[in-house]
Every structure is written in structure tokens, then in C-alpha cells.
Short mmCIF file of C-alpha atoms and ligand atoms in Angstrom, two decimals:
data_model
loop_
_atom_site.label_atom_id
_atom_site.label_comp_id
_atom_site.label_asym_id
_atom_site.label_seq_id
_atom_site.Cartn_x
_atom_site.Cartn_y
_atom_site.Cartn_z
CA UNK A 12 0.06 -0.02 0.04
CA UNK A 13 1.26 3.54 -0.91
CA UNK A 14 1.72 5.76 1.78
CA UNK A 15 2.17 10.16 2.35
CA UNK A 16 3.74 11.74 5.11
CA UNK A 17 1.42 14.48 5.76
CA UNK A 18 3.40 17.58 7.11
CA UNK A 19 0.70 19.97 8.64
CA UNK A 20 -1.14 21.32 11.63
CA UNK A 21 -4.22 19.64 13.09
CA UNK A 22 -6.86 21.91 13.86
CA UNK A 23 -10.19 20.74 15.86
CA UNK A 24 -12.59 23.27 13.97
CA UNK A 25 -12.66 24.97 10.54
CA UNK A 26 -11.88 22.12 8.10
CA UNK A 27 -8.24 22.72 7.09
CA UNK A 28 -4.91 20.96 6.89
CA UNK A 29 -4.86 17.52 8.15
CA UNK A 30 -8.49 17.10 8.55
CA UNK A 31 -8.79 18.07 5.23
CA UNK A 32 -5.83 16.41 3.81
CA UNK A 33 -6.29 12.93 5.71
CA UNK A 34 -9.81 11.79 4.45
CA UNK A 35 -9.09 12.81 0.81
CA UNK A 36 -5.61 10.93 0.87
CA UNK A 37 -7.42 8.01 2.35
CA UNK A 38 -10.60 7.70 -0.19
CA UNK A 39 -8.05 7.84 -2.70
CA UNK A 40 -6.48 4.64 -1.50
CA UNK A 41 -3.50 5.96 -0.11
CA UNK A 42 -2.28 5.68 3.61
CA UNK A 43 -1.93 9.23 5.07
CA UNK A 44 0.69 9.26 7.83
CA UNK A 45 0.42 12.66 9.84
CA UNK A 46 3.42 14.32 10.97
CA UNK A 47 1.93 17.34 13.05
CA UNK A 48 3.23 20.89 12.92
CA UNK A 49 0.96 22.16 15.65
CA UNK A 50 -2.35 21.21 17.72
CA UNK A 51 -5.06 23.97 17.50
CA UNK A 52 -8.61 24.02 19.26
CA UNK A 53 -9.74 25.47 15.77
CA UNK A 54 -8.17 27.18 12.68
CA UNK A 55 -6.81 30.77 13.24
CA UNK A 56 -9.45 32.70 11.26
CA UNK A 57 -11.89 32.34 14.21
CA UNK A 58 -11.56 35.33 16.78
CA UNK A 59 -9.33 33.26 19.20
CA UNK A 60 -7.77 29.81 19.04
CA UNK A 61 -5.50 27.81 21.47
CA UNK A 62 -2.20 26.54 19.80
CA UNK A 63 0.11 23.84 20.68
CA UNK A 64 3.20 24.48 18.66
CA UNK A 65 4.64 20.89 18.07
CA UNK A 66 8.12 22.10 16.95
CA UNK A 67 10.11 20.78 19.80
CA UNK A 68 8.68 17.22 19.72
CA UNK A 69 8.92 17.09 15.73
CA UNK A 70 12.27 15.58 16.07
CA UNK A 71 11.73 13.04 18.40
CA UNK A 72 8.53 12.12 16.30
CA UNK A 73 10.73 11.53 13.22
CA UNK A 74 13.43 9.91 15.14
CA UNK A 75 10.93 6.81 15.81
CA UNK A 76 10.05 6.83 12.24
CA UNK A 77 13.64 6.49 11.42
CA UNK A 78 14.29 3.71 13.96
CA UNK A 79 11.10 2.01 12.74
CA UNK A 80 12.42 2.23 9.12
CA UNK A 81 9.60 3.75 7.53
CA UNK A 82 9.52 5.04 4.14
CA UNK A 83 6.82 7.09 2.22
CA UNK A 84 5.77 7.38 -1.77
CA UNK A 85 5.25 10.89 -1.24
CA UNK A 86 5.25 13.87 1.12
CA UNK A 87 2.99 16.39 1.40
CA UNK A 88 3.62 19.68 3.09
CA UNK A 89 1.24 22.74 4.22
CA UNK A 90 1.19 25.22 6.71
CA UNK A 91 4.41 25.95 8.21
CA UNK A 92 4.53 28.18 11.61
CA UNK A 93 8.03 28.98 12.11
CA UNK A 94 11.74 28.96 10.56
CA UNK A 95 12.57 26.14 13.15
CA UNK A 96 9.90 23.82 11.54
CA UNK A 97 11.53 24.87 7.87
CA UNK A 98 14.92 23.48 9.07
CA UNK A 99 13.20 20.25 10.45
CA UNK A 100 11.16 19.63 7.49
CA UNK A 101 14.17 20.29 5.11
CA UNK A 102 15.87 17.67 7.39
CA UNK A 103 13.05 15.28 6.84
CA UNK A 104 13.05 15.54 3.11
CA UNK A 105 16.50 15.00 2.99
CA UNK A 106 16.20 11.89 4.67
CA UNK A 107 13.12 10.48 3.48
CA UNK A 108 12.91 11.69 0.01
CA UNK A 109 14.37 8.91 -2.05
CA UNK A 110 14.79 8.77 -5.92
CA UNK A 111 10.94 7.89 -6.31
CA UNK A 112 9.29 9.81 -3.59
CA UNK A 113 7.10 12.51 -5.08
CA UNK A 114 7.31 15.87 -2.98
CA UNK A 115 4.51 18.25 -2.98
CA UNK A 116 4.73 21.64 -1.33
CA UNK A 117 1.83 23.86 -0.81
CA UNK A 118 3.76 27.08 -0.20
CA UNK A 119 1.07 28.29 2.31
CA UNK A 120 1.98 31.98 3.09
CA UNK A 121 -0.20 34.45 1.48
CA UNK A 122 -3.48 35.49 -0.28
CA UNK A 123 -5.42 38.14 -1.93
CA UNK A 124 -1.98 40.23 -2.62
CA UNK A 125 -0.85 40.11 0.87
CA UNK A 126 1.63 37.97 3.03
CA UNK A 127 0.19 36.47 5.84
CA UNK A 128 0.87 39.13 9.30
CA UNK A 129 2.68 35.60 10.78
CA UNK A 130 5.00 35.06 7.84
CA UNK A 131 8.36 37.21 8.19
CA UNK A 132 10.64 37.54 4.93
CA UNK A 133 12.80 34.97 6.38
CA UNK A 134 9.86 32.39 6.74
CA UNK A 135 8.80 33.14 3.13
CA UNK A 136 12.46 32.53 2.33
CA UNK A 137 12.15 29.19 4.03
CA UNK A 138 9.33 28.36 2.48
CA UNK A 139 10.53 29.17 -1.12
CA UNK A 140 13.63 26.78 -0.26
CA UNK A 141 11.36 24.07 0.37
CA UNK A 142 9.32 24.77 -2.85
CA UNK A 143 12.51 24.79 -4.89
CA UNK A 144 12.96 21.04 -3.95
CA UNK A 145 9.46 20.16 -4.84
CA UNK A 146 8.32 18.02 -7.84
CA UNK A 147 5.00 19.75 -7.75
CA UNK A 148 3.61 23.11 -6.15
CA UNK A 149 0.14 24.62 -5.40
CA UNK A 150 0.78 28.42 -4.78
CA UNK A 151 -2.38 30.66 -5.17
CA UNK A 152 -1.82 33.57 -7.25
CA UNK A 153 -0.35 35.86 -4.38
CA UNK A 154 1.85 33.00 -3.46
CA UNK A 155 3.14 32.32 -6.90
CA UNK A 156 4.15 36.23 -7.08
CA UNK A 157 6.19 35.68 -3.81
CA UNK A 158 7.99 32.97 -4.96
CA UNK A 159 8.73 34.49 -8.32
CA UNK A 160 9.50 38.06 -7.00
CA UNK A 161 6.83 39.46 -9.35
CA UNK A 162 4.29 42.54 -8.30
CA UNK A 163 0.98 41.08 -7.56
CA UNK A 164 -0.36 44.50 -9.01
CA UNK A 165 1.50 43.19 -12.19
CA UNK A 166 -0.54 40.00 -11.88
CA UNK A 167 -3.85 41.79 -11.11
CA UNK A 168 -3.68 43.65 -14.54
CA UNK A 169 -4.13 40.52 -16.61
CA UNK A 170 -6.94 39.66 -14.67
CA UNK A 171 -9.62 38.20 -17.02
CA UNK A 172 -7.49 38.49 -20.07
CA UNK A 173 -5.74 36.20 -22.31
CA UNK A 174 -2.37 37.77 -21.27
CA UNK A 175 -2.42 36.01 -17.94
CA UNK A 176 -1.30 32.63 -19.45
CA UNK A 177 1.74 34.51 -20.72
CA UNK A 178 2.31 36.45 -17.47
CA UNK A 179 2.33 33.20 -15.38
CA UNK A 180 4.63 31.32 -17.95
CA UNK A 181 7.02 34.01 -18.26
CA UNK A 182 7.41 34.37 -14.76
CA UNK A 183 7.30 30.60 -13.76
CA UNK A 184 10.48 30.04 -15.80
CA UNK A 185 13.11 30.46 -12.99
CA UNK A 186 10.74 27.86 -11.04
CA UNK A 187 10.97 25.46 -13.76
CA UNK A 188 14.62 26.10 -14.66
CA UNK A 189 15.16 25.37 -10.89
CA UNK A 190 13.74 21.81 -11.14
CA UNK A 191 10.06 22.33 -9.92
CA UNK A 192 7.97 19.69 -12.47
CA UNK A 193 4.53 21.01 -12.47
CA UNK A 194 3.26 24.56 -10.61
CA UNK A 195 -0.51 24.61 -10.14
CA UNK A 196 -1.42 28.18 -9.32
CA UNK A 197 -4.77 27.94 -7.92
CA UNK A 198 -7.86 30.37 -8.16
CA UNK A 199 -6.60 32.52 -11.06
CA UNK A 200 -8.94 35.01 -12.68
CA UNK A 201 -8.73 33.85 -16.25
CA UNK A 202 -11.97 33.99 -17.37
CA UNK A 203 -15.12 35.99 -16.12
CA UNK A 204 -17.11 34.05 -13.75
CA UNK A 205 -14.84 31.31 -13.60
CA UNK A 206 -12.02 30.62 -11.25
CA UNK A 207 -8.75 28.75 -13.12
CA UNK A 208 -6.01 26.41 -12.02
CA UNK A 209 -3.10 26.66 -14.36
CA UNK A 210 -0.72 23.87 -14.66
CA UNK A 211 2.75 25.26 -15.76
CA UNK A 212 5.63 22.87 -16.62
CA UNK A 213 8.07 22.71 -19.20
CA UNK A 214 5.46 21.64 -22.05
CA UNK A 215 3.71 25.03 -21.53
CA UNK A 216 0.26 26.05 -19.70
CA UNK A 217 -2.84 24.07 -19.18
CA UNK A 218 -5.97 25.38 -17.54
CA UNK A 219 -8.67 23.74 -15.68
CA UNK A 220 -11.53 26.16 -14.77
CA UNK A 221 -14.41 25.79 -12.45
CA UNK A 222 -17.64 28.23 -11.83
CA UNK A 223 -16.49 30.75 -9.24
CA UNK A 224 -18.96 30.99 -6.57
CA UNK A 225 -17.09 33.78 -4.62
CA UNK A 226 -15.99 33.84 -0.78
CA UNK A 227 -12.94 32.10 0.51
CA UNK A 228 -13.58 29.08 2.57
CA UNK A 229 -10.88 27.64 5.08
CA UNK A 230 -9.06 24.43 3.83
CA UNK A 231 -10.12 24.62 0.38
CA UNK A 232 -6.51 24.88 -0.83
CA UNK A 233 -5.50 21.89 1.67
CA UNK A 234 -8.27 19.61 -0.05
CA UNK A 235 -6.76 20.54 -3.51
CA UNK A 236 -3.08 19.93 -2.50
CA UNK A 237 -4.00 16.43 -0.89
CA UNK A 238 -6.33 15.52 -3.90
CA UNK A 239 -3.44 16.29 -6.47
CA UNK A 240 -0.76 14.68 -4.27
CA UNK A 241 -2.84 11.43 -3.98
CA UNK A 242 -3.71 11.24 -7.45
CA UNK A 243 0.06 11.66 -8.65
CA UNK A 244 1.27 9.25 -6.03
CA UNK A 245 -1.17 6.78 -7.58
CA UNK A 246 0.24 7.38 -11.21
CA UNK A 247 -2.36 9.69 -12.29
CA UNK A 248 -1.28 12.33 -15.04
CA UNK A 249 -1.13 15.92 -13.56
CA UNK A 250 -3.63 17.08 -15.60
CA UNK A 251 -6.26 14.33 -14.81
CA UNK A 252 -5.13 14.61 -11.05
CA UNK A 253 -5.93 18.47 -10.93
CA UNK A 254 -9.20 18.06 -13.08
CA UNK A 255 -10.37 15.56 -10.43
CA UNK A 256 -9.44 17.83 -7.72
CA UNK A 257 -11.23 20.64 -9.05
CA UNK A 258 -14.57 18.97 -9.89
CA UNK A 259 -14.36 17.60 -6.27
CA UNK A 260 -14.35 21.29 -5.04
CA UNK A 261 -16.80 22.65 -7.40
CA UNK A 262 -19.45 20.16 -5.99
CA UNK A 263 -18.43 20.77 -2.39
CA UNK A 264 -18.28 24.62 -2.65
CA UNK A 265 -21.35 24.69 -4.63
CA UNK A 266 -23.07 22.47 -1.56
CA UNK A 267 -21.63 25.18 0.98
CA UNK A 268 -22.91 28.05 -0.60
CA UNK A 269 -26.35 26.43 -0.55
CA UNK A 270 -26.09 25.64 3.23
CA UNK A 271 -24.80 29.04 4.02
CA UNK A 272 -21.89 27.64 5.96
CA UNK A 273 -19.67 30.23 7.66
CA UNK A 274 -16.43 30.44 5.53
CA UNK A 275 -14.43 29.82 8.89
CA UNK A 276 -16.10 26.27 9.33
CA UNK A 277 -15.08 25.03 5.88
CA UNK A 278 -16.52 23.41 2.95
CA UNK A 279 -19.01 20.70 2.93
CA UNK A 280 -16.87 18.19 1.15
CA UNK A 281 -17.38 15.02 2.86
CA UNK A 282 -20.48 13.77 0.86
CA UNK A 283 -18.24 14.25 -2.37
CA UNK A 284 -15.12 12.40 -1.27
CA UNK A 285 -16.84 9.50 -3.29
CA UNK A 286 -16.07 11.55 -6.59
CA UNK A 287 -12.26 11.06 -5.65
O1 PXL T 9 -5.76 26.18 5.52
C1 PXL T 9 -4.72 26.84 5.90
C2 PXL T 9 -4.62 26.62 7.46
C3 PXL T 9 -3.80 25.55 7.79
N1 PXL T 9 -3.85 25.72 9.16
C4 PXL T 9 -4.12 26.38 10.07
C5 PXL T 9 -4.85 27.62 9.58
C6 PXL T 9 -4.83 27.72 8.12
C7 PXL T 9 -5.82 28.85 7.60
O2 PXL T 9 -6.45 29.59 8.16
O3 PXL T 9 -5.61 28.55 10.43
C8 PXL T 9 -3.85 26.56 11.46
#
């Protein structure tokens, strides 16, 4: 049975990170092995939360995996809370990423044109250094700008224009030349009324679009990166894996909008897991 090491936090409420990734990976027939970075009562979008940072225990946790001789077909990383965790995760990848181990990095650090208040320049540089080792990265448009050093305002100028694809491809060059096989830029405004996911690789750019329901729900990116990671780990082609993830999310978000769920609570994905 194939196994994925999932490096992310676990939040009790506000479906995201581990509670989003594990069910997706499991339903796709792969064993999800959690390596927690922090334990939270609820995700950070709520007015208050309790957070137990797991950084000081991650090394002992990994040491036991080492002692047991465990290995992984893929590694998926998400929200990283501090620079110490970057160091730990870099070390983990150095040791556990073998020749055929797929590394998927969701470079969670920014959205809507701004870097998260919790993310210093040094932490963003750390996320970038991890992303540069990956086979697949899944940045949103803001994170793509942070990784490539381009101006988000420049990206916005191309919104709903054919020139968006040229903009992405041009700016992705350094990441592709650096060795990343596929960049999947999520939530890109390419077509009016639609939201696009753009796959950029050495062969060019392809897009998978879905209806734009508006709003920003907790955990959508985590569900997406987990579905793409599990699909490619299973041997699916990147375009097929992205297409399946997008259909799954489109149905889930539609149901969530109909239910009128608080965006902090996350999306109603459970009834749609069978689509994966
Ligand atoms: O979905 C990203 C995420 C992960 N983990 C925690 C979060 C968030 C988004 O807010 O708060 C703790």
C-alpha cells in the first residue's frame, strides 16, 4: 500500500490542514501518515484559538519513524508556522525523499495580494527554499508572486485577460529551470465568472476552470493539494489529477454556498469524497 507523509497542523474546528488532507488521501486509497506541526483548538481565522506548537517534539517523532525504518511514496507539506519547522522539514525531506518519492509543497504564506501577518521575510524565504526542492507546488496567485518575486499588482493587471497565461508562464521560468516539474497556480482569474487552476511545466500551460461562487473558505487549498498529491502518487497524470480535484471542490463549494456555511467552518466536502 502506498503511503504519504502529511506535514501540517491539526485544527479541531474549521476544516483545514490535516482534517482536510487525511480523508482525501484515504478515500483515494493511500495511507496518510500525519507529522503534525501544531495542534489547534480551531483554525486561526476564528476570533480566538488555542495553539500547541509541536516544533520541539517533531524531531523525536521523526526519530521514531527513522528507528522503525519507515518510508514514503510521497511527502505533502502545508502550513509551516516558523523557521525552526523549515529546518526540521528540510532535514526530513533530505532523509526520507528517495529517488521515487514525490514531494508536493503547498507554499502556504499569502493570499489576496498580502503575505500573512505571521510570515516574516525569513519564513517566506524558507518556504521558497522548500518549494524549490518539490516536484509539484500549488501556490495561489499571491504565493506565486512571492515565489517568483513579481509584483501582485502586475498579476492583477492581467485578470480576465488572455495575457494572464503569458504572465504566468514568463514568471514561472526560474522555478521550472530550478527543477520544479509542475506548478499548479490555484484560483487564477482567467475567465469572467470562472476560477482557473493553471498547470505550468516545461511543456507549456494548461488550465482547468470551474464556476466561481465567490467567497474564501477555510481548507479549500488543503483539500486541493491533498487530492493532487494522492492522484499523482497513484500514478495519475498531473492534468487528470488536477481535473478530478477541481470537480470535487466545485461540487463541495456549491453545496457549502447553498448551506450558507460560515467560511471559517470550511466546506461541505464529505458527501463528495466518493468523486475522488
Ligand atoms: O488552510 C490553511 C490553514 C492551515 N492551518 C491553520 C490555519 C489555516 C488557515 O487559516 O489557520 C491553523
